[in-house]
Short mmCIF file of C-alpha atoms in Angstrom, two decimals:
data_model
loop_
_atom_site.label_atom_id
_atom_site.label_comp_id
_atom_site.label_asym_id
_atom_site.label_seq_id
_atom_site.Cartn_x
_atom_site.Cartn_y
_atom_site.Cartn_z
CA UNK P 122 0.11 -0.15 -0.21
CA UNK P 123 1.65 3.31 -1.02
CA UNK P 124 1.52 6.44 1.04
CA UNK P 125 -0.16 9.57 0.10
CA UNK P 126 1.30 11.82 -2.73
CA UNK P 127 3.58 14.25 -1.47
CA UNK P 128 2.24 17.74 -1.35
CA UNK P 129 3.13 20.15 -3.76
CA UNK P 130 4.74 23.31 -2.30
CA UNK P 131 5.33 25.29 -5.42
CA UNK P 132 2.08 26.69 -6.65
CA UNK P 133 2.04 27.13 -10.16
CA UNK P 134 -1.28 29.01 -10.89
CA UNK P 135 -0.74 31.78 -13.53
CA UNK P 136 0.14 34.97 -11.59
CA UNK P 137 -1.67 38.18 -12.23
CA UNK P 138 -0.19 40.66 -14.50
CA UNK P 139 2.34 43.11 -12.64
CA UNK P 140 1.90 46.79 -12.23
CA UNK P 141 3.38 48.66 -15.01
CA UNK P 142 6.28 50.78 -14.43
CA UNK P 143 6.30 53.09 -17.56
CA UNK P 144 4.94 53.47 -21.04
CA UNK P 145 6.39 50.21 -22.44
CA UNK P 146 5.21 47.96 -19.74
CA UNK P 147 1.89 49.74 -19.52
CA UNK P 148 1.19 49.39 -23.21
CA UNK P 149 2.29 45.59 -23.14
CA UNK P 150 0.04 44.79 -19.77
CA UNK P 151 -2.79 46.72 -21.45
CA UNK P 152 -2.49 44.62 -24.84
CA UNK P 153 -2.68 41.43 -22.70
CA UNK P 154 -5.51 42.64 -20.53
CA UNK P 155 -7.29 43.34 -23.80
CA UNK P 156 -8.02 46.95 -22.85
CA UNK P 157 -5.97 48.82 -25.34
CA UNK P 158 -7.59 50.16 -28.60
CA UNK P 159 -6.73 48.44 -31.98
CA UNK P 160 -4.66 45.14 -32.47
CA UNK P 161 -1.48 43.82 -31.19
CA UNK P 162 0.43 45.41 -33.95
CA UNK P 163 4.09 46.47 -33.22
CA UNK P 164 3.06 50.32 -33.26
CA UNK P 165 0.78 49.69 -30.17
CA UNK P 166 3.78 49.75 -28.04
CA UNK P 167 5.89 52.75 -27.74
CA UNK P 168 9.60 52.84 -29.32
CA UNK P 169 11.95 51.66 -26.78
CA UNK P 170 14.92 53.21 -28.60
CA UNK P 171 15.39 55.87 -25.89
CA UNK P 172 14.38 53.80 -22.94
CA UNK P 173 17.30 52.49 -20.57
CA UNK P 174 18.19 49.10 -21.59
CA UNK P 175 18.43 47.99 -18.17
CA UNK P 176 15.73 50.07 -16.53
CA UNK P 177 12.50 49.08 -14.88
CA UNK P 178 10.22 49.75 -17.73
CA UNK P 179 12.10 47.84 -20.48
CA UNK P 180 12.98 44.87 -18.24
CA UNK P 181 9.22 44.55 -17.03
CA UNK P 182 7.99 44.62 -20.37
CA UNK P 183 10.37 42.17 -21.46
CA UNK P 184 9.61 39.93 -18.59
CA UNK P 185 6.03 39.96 -19.09
CA UNK P 186 6.40 38.97 -22.76
CA UNK P 187 8.65 36.27 -21.96
CA UNK P 188 6.47 34.98 -19.24
CA UNK P 189 3.82 34.17 -22.00
CA UNK P 190 6.19 31.21 -23.02
CA UNK P 191 6.27 29.69 -19.25
CA UNK P 192 2.94 30.04 -16.84
CA UNK P 193 1.46 32.90 -18.56
CA UNK P 194 -1.01 35.21 -16.69
CA UNK P 195 -4.31 34.99 -15.13
CA UNK P 196 -6.98 36.39 -17.95
CA UNK P 197 -4.42 36.32 -20.66
CA UNK P 198 -5.23 33.68 -23.67
CA UNK P 199 -2.75 31.05 -24.25
CA UNK P 200 -3.13 32.02 -27.81
CA UNK P 201 -1.04 35.08 -27.47
CA UNK P 202 2.15 33.24 -26.91
CA UNK P 203 2.70 33.33 -30.59
CA UNK P 204 1.07 36.51 -31.48
CA UNK P 205 2.82 38.02 -34.36
CA UNK P 206 2.56 41.79 -32.96
CA UNK P 207 3.74 40.87 -29.64
CA UNK P 208 6.63 38.72 -31.08
CA UNK P 209 7.84 41.77 -33.18
CA UNK P 210 7.27 44.11 -29.89
CA UNK P 211 9.51 41.62 -28.06
CA UNK P 212 12.09 41.37 -30.76
CA UNK P 213 12.42 45.26 -30.35
CA UNK P 214 13.00 45.18 -26.82
CA UNK P 215 15.69 42.15 -27.35
CA UNK P 216 17.38 44.02 -29.67
CA UNK P 217 17.96 47.08 -27.30
CA UNK P 218 18.70 44.66 -24.50
CA UNK P 219 21.24 42.51 -26.24
CA UNK P 220 22.83 45.75 -27.90
CA UNK P 221 23.51 47.07 -24.22
CA UNK P 222 24.95 43.68 -23.27
CA UNK P 223 27.30 43.47 -26.49
CA UNK P 224 28.37 47.14 -25.66
CA UNK P 225 28.94 46.60 -22.02
CA UNK P 226 30.79 43.12 -22.10
CA UNK P 227 32.86 43.20 -25.36
CA UNK P 228 34.59 40.05 -26.37
CA UNK P 229 37.73 40.18 -28.46
CA UNK P 230 39.37 37.41 -30.73
CA UNK P 231 41.96 36.61 -27.85
CA UNK P 232 39.33 35.58 -25.25
CA UNK P 233 38.54 31.95 -24.86
CA UNK P 234 35.91 30.14 -22.73
CA UNK P 235 38.43 28.16 -20.96
CA UNK P 236 40.00 31.63 -19.83
CA UNK P 237 36.48 33.07 -18.88
CA UNK P 238 35.75 29.91 -16.66
CA UNK P 239 39.21 29.93 -15.13
CA UNK P 240 38.62 33.60 -14.00
CA UNK P 241 35.32 32.58 -12.23
CA UNK P 242 36.98 30.27 -10.14
CA UNK P 243 39.10 33.32 -8.37
CA UNK P 244 37.56 34.39 -5.14
CA UNK P 245 37.62 38.19 -4.34
CA UNK P 246 40.80 39.21 -2.36
CA UNK P 247 40.03 38.98 1.24
CA UNK P 248 37.03 36.48 0.79
CA UNK P 249 34.81 39.50 0.63
CA UNK P 250 32.73 41.74 -1.46
CA UNK P 251 29.95 39.62 -2.56
CA UNK P 252 26.29 39.04 -1.63
CA UNK P 253 27.05 35.49 -0.45
CA UNK P 254 29.81 36.98 1.56
CA UNK P 255 27.75 39.64 3.20
CA UNK P 256 24.75 37.32 4.00
CA UNK P 257 27.21 34.57 5.44
CA UNK P 258 29.07 37.05 7.66
CA UNK P 259 26.76 39.80 8.73
CA UNK P 260 23.31 39.32 6.99
CA UNK P 261 20.22 38.98 9.01
CA UNK P 262 17.16 37.00 8.46
CA UNK P 263 15.40 39.93 6.88
CA UNK P 264 18.19 40.17 4.13
CA UNK P 265 17.98 36.21 3.29
CA UNK P 266 14.26 36.41 3.16
CA UNK P 267 14.68 39.31 0.50
CA UNK P 268 17.47 37.54 -1.20
CA UNK P 269 15.02 34.66 -1.45
CA UNK P 270 11.93 36.70 -2.67
CA UNK P 271 14.05 38.20 -5.45
CA UNK P 272 15.80 35.13 -6.64
CA UNK P 273 12.44 32.94 -6.55
CA UNK P 274 11.71 34.46 -10.06
CA UNK P 275 15.01 33.11 -11.00
CA UNK P 276 14.89 29.66 -9.23
CA UNK P 277 11.17 28.79 -9.67
CA UNK P 278 12.01 28.42 -13.34
CA UNK P 279 15.94 28.10 -13.25
CA UNK P 280 16.22 24.54 -15.49
CA UNK P 281 13.40 25.64 -17.93
CA UNK P 282 15.17 28.04 -20.38
CA UNK P 283 18.48 26.06 -20.25
CA UNK P 284 16.20 22.94 -21.52
CA UNK P 285 15.63 25.14 -24.75
CA UNK P 286 18.96 24.42 -25.94
CA UNK P 287 18.72 20.64 -25.84
CA UNK P 288 17.72 20.28 -29.44
CA UNK P 289 20.37 22.83 -30.62
CA UNK P 290 23.40 20.54 -29.29
CA UNK P 291 24.95 17.22 -30.44
CA UNK P 292 26.66 14.43 -29.33
CA UNK P 293 28.76 14.85 -26.34
CA UNK P 294 27.28 18.22 -25.57
CA UNK P 295 23.52 17.30 -25.50
CA UNK P 296 24.18 14.22 -23.50
CA UNK P 297 26.14 16.06 -20.81
CA UNK P 298 23.48 18.86 -20.61
CA UNK P 299 20.75 16.32 -20.36
CA UNK P 300 22.43 14.41 -17.22
CA UNK P 301 23.06 17.84 -15.55
CA UNK P 302 19.23 19.01 -16.40
CA UNK P 303 18.29 15.43 -15.31
CA UNK P 304 19.51 16.23 -11.80
CA UNK P 305 18.04 19.94 -12.02
CA UNK P 306 14.53 18.24 -12.69
CA UNK P 307 14.96 15.92 -9.61
CA UNK P 308 16.17 12.90 -11.33
CA UNK P 309 12.84 11.50 -12.05
CA UNK P 310 11.36 12.54 -8.80
CA UNK P 311 8.98 15.25 -8.74
CA UNK P 312 9.63 16.14 -4.95
CA UNK P 313 13.27 16.49 -5.56
CA UNK P 314 12.82 19.02 -8.76
CA UNK P 315 15.03 22.00 -7.81
CA UNK P 316 12.29 24.47 -8.07
CA UNK P 317 10.25 22.61 -5.49
CA UNK P 318 13.44 22.58 -3.35
CA UNK P 319 13.60 26.19 -3.45
CA UNK P 320 9.80 26.30 -2.92
CA UNK P 321 10.66 24.41 0.37
CA UNK P 322 13.33 27.07 1.27
CA UNK P 323 10.69 30.08 0.78
CA UNK P 324 8.31 28.22 2.94
CA UNK P 325 10.81 27.76 5.56
CA UNK P 326 11.56 31.44 5.38
CA UNK P 327 7.74 32.17 5.51
CA UNK P 328 7.61 33.23 2.09
CA UNK P 329 4.71 32.94 -0.37
CA UNK P 330 5.52 30.38 -2.91
CA UNK P 331 3.29 31.38 -5.71
CA UNK P 332 5.01 31.31 -8.89
CA UNK P 333 6.04 35.12 -9.97
CA UNK P 334 4.70 36.40 -6.51
CA UNK P 335 7.38 38.80 -5.82
CA UNK P 336 7.81 40.47 -9.36
CA UNK P 337 6.29 43.72 -8.34
CA UNK P 338 8.82 43.71 -5.54
CA UNK P 339 11.76 42.99 -7.78
CA UNK P 340 14.19 45.72 -9.13
CA UNK P 341 15.13 45.95 -12.78
CA UNK P 342 18.41 44.32 -11.67
CA UNK P 343 16.64 41.05 -10.39
CA UNK P 344 14.53 40.98 -13.68
CA UNK P 345 17.37 41.40 -15.99
CA UNK P 346 19.13 37.99 -14.56
CA UNK P 347 16.10 36.26 -15.40
CA UNK P 348 15.35 37.71 -18.97
CA UNK P 349 18.96 37.07 -19.94
CA UNK P 350 18.11 33.29 -19.46
CA UNK P 351 15.15 33.70 -21.53
CA UNK P 352 16.98 35.79 -24.23
CA UNK P 353 19.69 33.22 -24.68
CA UNK P 354 17.13 30.21 -24.67
CA UNK P 355 14.71 31.39 -27.12
CA UNK P 356 17.07 32.30 -29.79
CA UNK P 357 19.09 29.20 -31.54
CA UNK P 358 21.78 32.08 -32.74
CA UNK P 359 22.41 32.46 -29.02
CA UNK P 360 22.94 28.87 -28.07
CA UNK P 361 26.69 29.18 -27.41
CA UNK P 362 25.74 31.94 -25.09
CA UNK P 363 22.99 30.22 -23.19
CA UNK P 364 25.87 27.41 -22.72
CA UNK P 365 28.24 30.14 -21.43
CA UNK P 366 25.45 31.24 -19.11
CA UNK P 367 24.72 27.82 -17.85
CA UNK P 368 28.55 27.35 -17.21
CA UNK P 369 28.87 30.63 -15.16
CA UNK P 370 26.08 29.64 -13.13
CA UNK P 371 27.47 26.13 -12.52
CA UNK P 372 30.89 27.38 -11.87
CA UNK P 373 29.96 29.86 -9.38
CA UNK P 374 27.02 27.89 -7.82
CA UNK P 375 29.12 25.53 -5.35
CA UNK P 376 31.01 28.16 -3.61
CA UNK P 377 28.21 30.70 -3.35
CA UNK P 378 25.96 27.64 -2.02
CA UNK P 379 28.30 26.90 0.70
CA UNK P 380 28.26 30.35 2.05
CA UNK P 381 24.38 30.64 1.72
CA UNK P 382 24.18 27.57 3.67
CA UNK P 383 26.24 28.79 6.51
CA UNK P 384 24.09 32.12 6.50
CA UNK P 385 21.01 30.17 6.62
CA UNK P 386 22.42 27.82 9.63
CA UNK P 387 23.71 31.21 11.40
CA UNK P 388 20.42 32.91 11.52
CA UNK P 389 18.67 29.67 12.61
CA UNK P 390 16.57 28.98 9.52
CA UNK P 391 15.12 25.65 9.23
CA UNK P 392 16.19 22.48 7.63
CA UNK P 393 14.33 22.86 4.22
CA UNK P 394 16.07 26.46 3.86
CA UNK P 395 19.36 25.17 4.55
CA UNK P 396 19.19 21.89 2.19
CA UNK P 397 18.42 23.79 -0.83
CA UNK P 398 22.09 25.38 -0.65
CA UNK P 399 23.62 22.47 1.10
CA UNK P 400 22.38 20.29 -1.78
CA UNK P 401 24.16 22.60 -4.49
CA UNK P 402 27.66 22.47 -2.97
CA UNK P 403 28.71 18.93 -3.92
CA UNK P 404 26.29 18.57 -6.81
CA UNK P 405 27.22 21.89 -8.60
CA UNK P 406 30.98 20.99 -7.94
CA UNK P 407 30.52 17.92 -9.98
CA UNK P 408 28.19 19.69 -12.60
CA UNK P 409 30.92 22.48 -12.93
CA UNK P 410 33.46 19.88 -14.41
CA UNK P 411 30.77 18.08 -16.46
CA UNK P 412 29.65 21.41 -18.11
CA UNK P 413 33.13 22.73 -18.62
CA UNK P 414 34.72 19.41 -20.16
CA UNK P 415 31.41 17.91 -21.97
CA UNK P 416 28.92 20.66 -22.51
CA UNK P 417 31.42 23.67 -23.38
CA UNK P 418 33.86 21.12 -24.87
CA UNK P 419 31.64 19.25 -26.56
CA UNK P 420 29.71 22.18 -28.35
CA UNK P 421 33.24 23.93 -29.08
CA UNK P 422 34.72 20.66 -30.54
CA UNK P 423 32.17 20.41 -33.14
CA UNK P 424 31.58 24.05 -33.69
CA UNK P 425 34.68 25.90 -32.54
CA UNK P 426 33.66 29.20 -33.97
CA UNK P 427 31.18 29.67 -31.27
CA UNK P 428 33.96 30.10 -28.72
CA UNK P 429 33.68 33.93 -28.61
CA UNK P 430 29.53 33.57 -27.91
CA UNK P 431 30.33 31.22 -24.94
CA UNK P 432 32.48 33.92 -23.57
CA UNK P 433 29.95 36.22 -24.34
CA UNK P 434 27.54 34.35 -22.28
CA UNK P 435 29.70 33.85 -19.43
CA UNK P 436 30.69 37.63 -19.21
CA UNK P 437 27.03 38.88 -19.95
CA UNK P 438 25.93 36.72 -16.89
CA UNK P 439 28.72 38.21 -14.64
CA UNK P 440 27.65 41.62 -15.61
CA UNK P 441 24.20 41.41 -14.69
CA UNK P 442 24.91 39.53 -11.45
CA UNK P 443 27.14 42.26 -10.57
CA UNK P 444 24.62 44.75 -10.97
CA UNK P 445 22.06 43.02 -8.92
CA UNK P 446 24.89 42.57 -6.07
CA UNK P 447 25.61 46.41 -6.26
CA UNK P 448 21.90 46.88 -5.74
CA UNK P 449 21.36 44.50 -3.22
CA UNK P 450 24.78 45.55 -0.94
CA UNK P 451 24.17 49.26 -1.78
CA UNK P 452 20.93 49.03 0.04
CA UNK P 453 21.82 46.75 2.85
CA UNK P 454 24.55 48.45 3.85
CA UNK P 455 22.60 51.62 4.25
CA UNK P 456 19.97 49.73 6.36
CA UNK P 457 17.33 49.93 3.66
CA UNK P 458 15.54 47.18 1.89
CA UNK P 459 16.61 46.28 -1.66
CA UNK P 460 12.93 45.68 -2.74
CA UNK P 461 11.09 48.13 -4.83
CA UNK P 462 8.91 50.47 -3.25
CA UNK P 463 10.30 50.10 0.37
CA UNK P 464 7.57 47.57 0.67
CA UNK P 465 8.15 45.00 3.80
CA UNK P 466 8.19 41.45 3.29
CA UNK P 467 6.40 40.95 6.40
CA UNK P 468 3.08 41.99 4.30
CA UNK P 469 3.61 39.11 2.12
CA UNK P 470 3.60 36.30 4.49
CA UNK P 471 0.99 34.00 4.65
CA UNK P 472 0.32 30.15 4.81
CA UNK P 473 1.45 28.39 1.36
CA UNK P 474 -1.35 26.35 -0.21
#
């Protein structure tokens, strides 16, 4: 006789549309609500040419359009996922975002993926300066709760955009990527899917586990780290950049996860919260080697001309993570919240369904 099915912690009901942050996101959300006059022609959305590429308005508009490929939104028809006008609008926003990234993280002909990955393994002098260092050494429970709330937009879908690269890889690179993704998706066990484990962490920290719940609290810097995965994942031309992103995440995950697990133990967080990061310490140390030698190595063995694009994916990831770190640490060291609108997380605490 089998026991009861495990209770689902991660709630995947489509979230409501977020509140707009400017004319771009207002036009996009109005189109999705069906309240804008006319069709979803590209002209229905204002030009993004003068809109800051990393700003709240553009990043939210892009986030909303990308979410049509994930869980969607309450009251928004699934058929809009492939609406031609919305795709054209998304393309314009993507070009603005991608252009800014290529300008800010230039790659020359001497850069190699091997060198870029080696650079990621260099710890800061004095072992300080990063978000995980701050949280381990001096962060309080309120800082860890804010960090988890913002990271939920990333971790509750972490492996999904990486899976889009699978049909674009071959041989050794594909097999290795599938092996790592298999672990991310729980190795065949629904209750071990990493998104579910992160929902456990959130529940332990008394955060709402509903998918996309904290989007209105997330600054542009947090949205950009999520949008980068979708940008790379949805375009075959950026497949090597997605591999670079994946390699950057796996290479930096193990030491960062160790510090975050120590931070959670220090503030007395529950075992489920600690487990999420503790699980990643050993697992991602192994994943890092598989990704470096077989995913990146396999890709470049067959398509060596993509080396510079792998480097771009690595450095674009580092660039956006550094922007987010500056936002978080700048606020926390001034005794302020890193969330938008100074909204306290206490207002969001409720029992998860």
